Amino acid sequence: MSKIKTPQAIRGTQDIFGPDAEAFAFVVETFERVRKLYRFRRVEMPVFEKTEVFSRAIGETTDVVSKEMYSFEDRGGESLTLRPEFTAGIARAFLTNGWQQHAPLKVATHGPLFRYERPQKGRYRQFHQIDAEILGAGEPQADVELLAMADQLLRELGIEGVTLHLNTLGDAHSREVWRRALIEYFAAVRGELSEDSQERLEKNPLRILDSKDPRDRQFVADAPKIDVFLSDEARMFFDAVTSGLDAAGVNWTRAEGLVRGLDYYRHTAFEFIPDEGSAAAAALGSQSTILGGGRYDGLLYSLGGPHTPAVGWAAGIERLAMLVGEKEPTATDVIVVAESDDMIPKAIGALAKFRELGFSADLIASGSPRKRFDKAVKTPASAIVSLRTSVEGVTSNFRGSNPKASEVEAAWNAMRHNI
RNA sequence: GCGAUCGUAGCUCAGUUGGUUAGAGCGCCGGUUUGUGGUACCGGAGGUCGGGGGUUCGAGACCCCUCGAUCGCCCCA
């Protein structure tokens, strides 16, 4: 007889259980509650799309598309991709379902995403995000609304030591002029940059600004600032965002080096990042951004739609869960113990009644009869009802002294002769 | 794609410069004690030491390969 080898989980996937799963659920529940306060409508999206949805949105040639997506061919030979982000799919749905009629449309969703990357702390191949978007809104108030929600969410999750880092990339023209200035500036010191940044100079010069290499950092401080290149309109937009945040009571800090890699981003870019030396920073390792987003006025057009302004953010549920602290599962209201096997039918009857009455209830009726009560005692519960047979006949014992236990006891006294 | 560290029981881990039959705690199963009880004690099951090859009289330990995990780099939509 050949021993069957247990299949292994896919690299980068997680089986979340116990306190981690409780923390995960807490994040999702809090998000659902807060998004309703801000009147974001729930949407459910497919987990896969035609590959072009993402390749057009993100850019055909980037490493991101060519190497880091989970793409495959279906039986008809069409290239499909497991969603690596929510935004492109939502933008596609906005166009294909005629959601323009609802603009400005505030939507929120959450669920699994997939990226073909090497796993490390806070990064998995299947991971989970919460996501909020406002489509068809070009006003800075939309940015403020979105950021106020993000800020309140983090507070309601009890996450501290995290600050909103805010930047503007300007409009398309300001951004392009700034980009050229950066290339010129860094090209002049090319030989002194890190190898990585010499390559970035060709592929993605803005990224040099947030390089971790000290060889680059010495030049970053004096690099050209976007502010110099902002058009009047772009400056007014950013001023409206920041004054709106101040009015909403959202703390923020200017981060001139914060950039986005993709061309469709305009104006606002932001990340919530743990403060240096905070507990949150220590808990997250090198993956420090816990919530990020920006304005992507160019995206819907790149998917073949009309020019449509939009802004959104997403946050990794796993990373947030790491910051919310231990979440113990809630205690069971009542544990029913059948201390002998002949009590099992009565115990099952009691269980059914307790659950009908809205009490959470669980049964212990296996293993050594002598140890069943001890098992119940070790289980977190408000109350225990234990059934056994003795020379006097059926006896029951109630244990527990707290408000919930009193409710359980009243219910038990009412049902005990009818089970 | 690159680098570092790690892999011994269900879990957390010990195991000396290579040396007899691989251990502990917790958990699990059973028994004794207690008998309105969260106690204590006794016993049991469970390991091809991630896998393969090599060095050696002898490998959990040393070498090579491989698989996996963790953390970091690149990338970060």
mmCIF file of N, CA and C in Angstrom, chain A residues 16 24 74 188 214 223 241 251 266 289 352 380 395:
data_model
loop_
_atom_site.group_PDB
_atom_site.id
_atom_site.type_symbol
_atom_site.label_atom_id
_atom_site.label_comp_id
_atom_site.label_asym_id
_atom_site.label_seq_id
_atom_site.Cartn_x
_atom_site.Cartn_y
_atom_site.Cartn_z
ATOM 1 N N ILE A 16 -5.478 31.062 7.407
ATOM 2 C CA ILE A 16 -5.576 31.980 8.535
ATOM 3 C C ILE A 16 -6.544 31.410 9.554
ATOM 4 N N PHE A 24 -8.430 39.502 11.463
ATOM 5 C CA PHE A 24 -8.831 39.688 10.061
ATOM 6 C C PHE A 24 -10.316 40.061 9.994
ATOM 7 N N ASP A 74 -7.548 30.301 -20.753
ATOM 8 C CA ASP A 74 -8.691 29.420 -20.525
ATOM 9 C C ASP A 74 -8.814 28.464 -21.712
ATOM 10 N N ALA A 188 23.146 63.847 -14.160
ATOM 11 C CA ALA A 188 24.397 64.576 -13.922
ATOM 12 C C ALA A 188 25.276 63.876 -12.887
ATOM 13 N N PRO A 214 21.688 54.653 0.673
ATOM 14 C CA PRO A 214 22.272 55.927 1.120
ATOM 15 C C PRO A 214 23.001 56.679 0.007
ATOM 16 N N ALA A 223 16.942 67.217 -4.947
ATOM 17 C CA ALA A 223 16.344 66.980 -6.262
ATOM 18 C C ALA A 223 15.248 68.007 -6.516
ATOM 19 N N VAL A 241 -7.313 70.255 -1.393
ATOM 20 C CA VAL A 241 -7.267 68.962 -0.695
ATOM 21 C C VAL A 241 -6.732 69.157 0.718
ATOM 22 N N ASN A 251 -4.979 64.572 10.247
ATOM 23 C CA ASN A 251 -3.560 64.925 10.289
ATOM 24 C C ASN A 251 -2.844 64.401 9.056
ATOM 25 N N ARG A 266 -2.650 61.271 -11.370
ATOM 26 C CA ARG A 266 -2.630 62.726 -11.440
ATOM 27 C C ARG A 266 -2.865 63.265 -10.027
ATOM 28 N N THR A 289 3.898 50.403 4.065
ATOM 29 C CA THR A 289 2.661 51.109 3.727
ATOM 30 C C THR A 289 1.450 50.264 4.104
ATOM 31 N N ALA A 352 -30.226 22.647 21.298
ATOM 32 C CA ALA A 352 -31.144 23.177 20.289
ATOM 33 C C ALA A 352 -31.949 24.332 20.867
ATOM 34 N N PRO A 380 -13.401 28.809 27.100
ATOM 35 C CA PRO A 380 -13.940 30.120 27.452
ATOM 36 C C PRO A 380 -15.457 30.146 27.260
ATOM 37 N N THR A 395 -29.088 14.358 37.309
ATOM 38 C CA THR A 395 -28.793 15.592 38.029
ATOM 39 C C THR A 395 -28.131 16.565 37.074
#
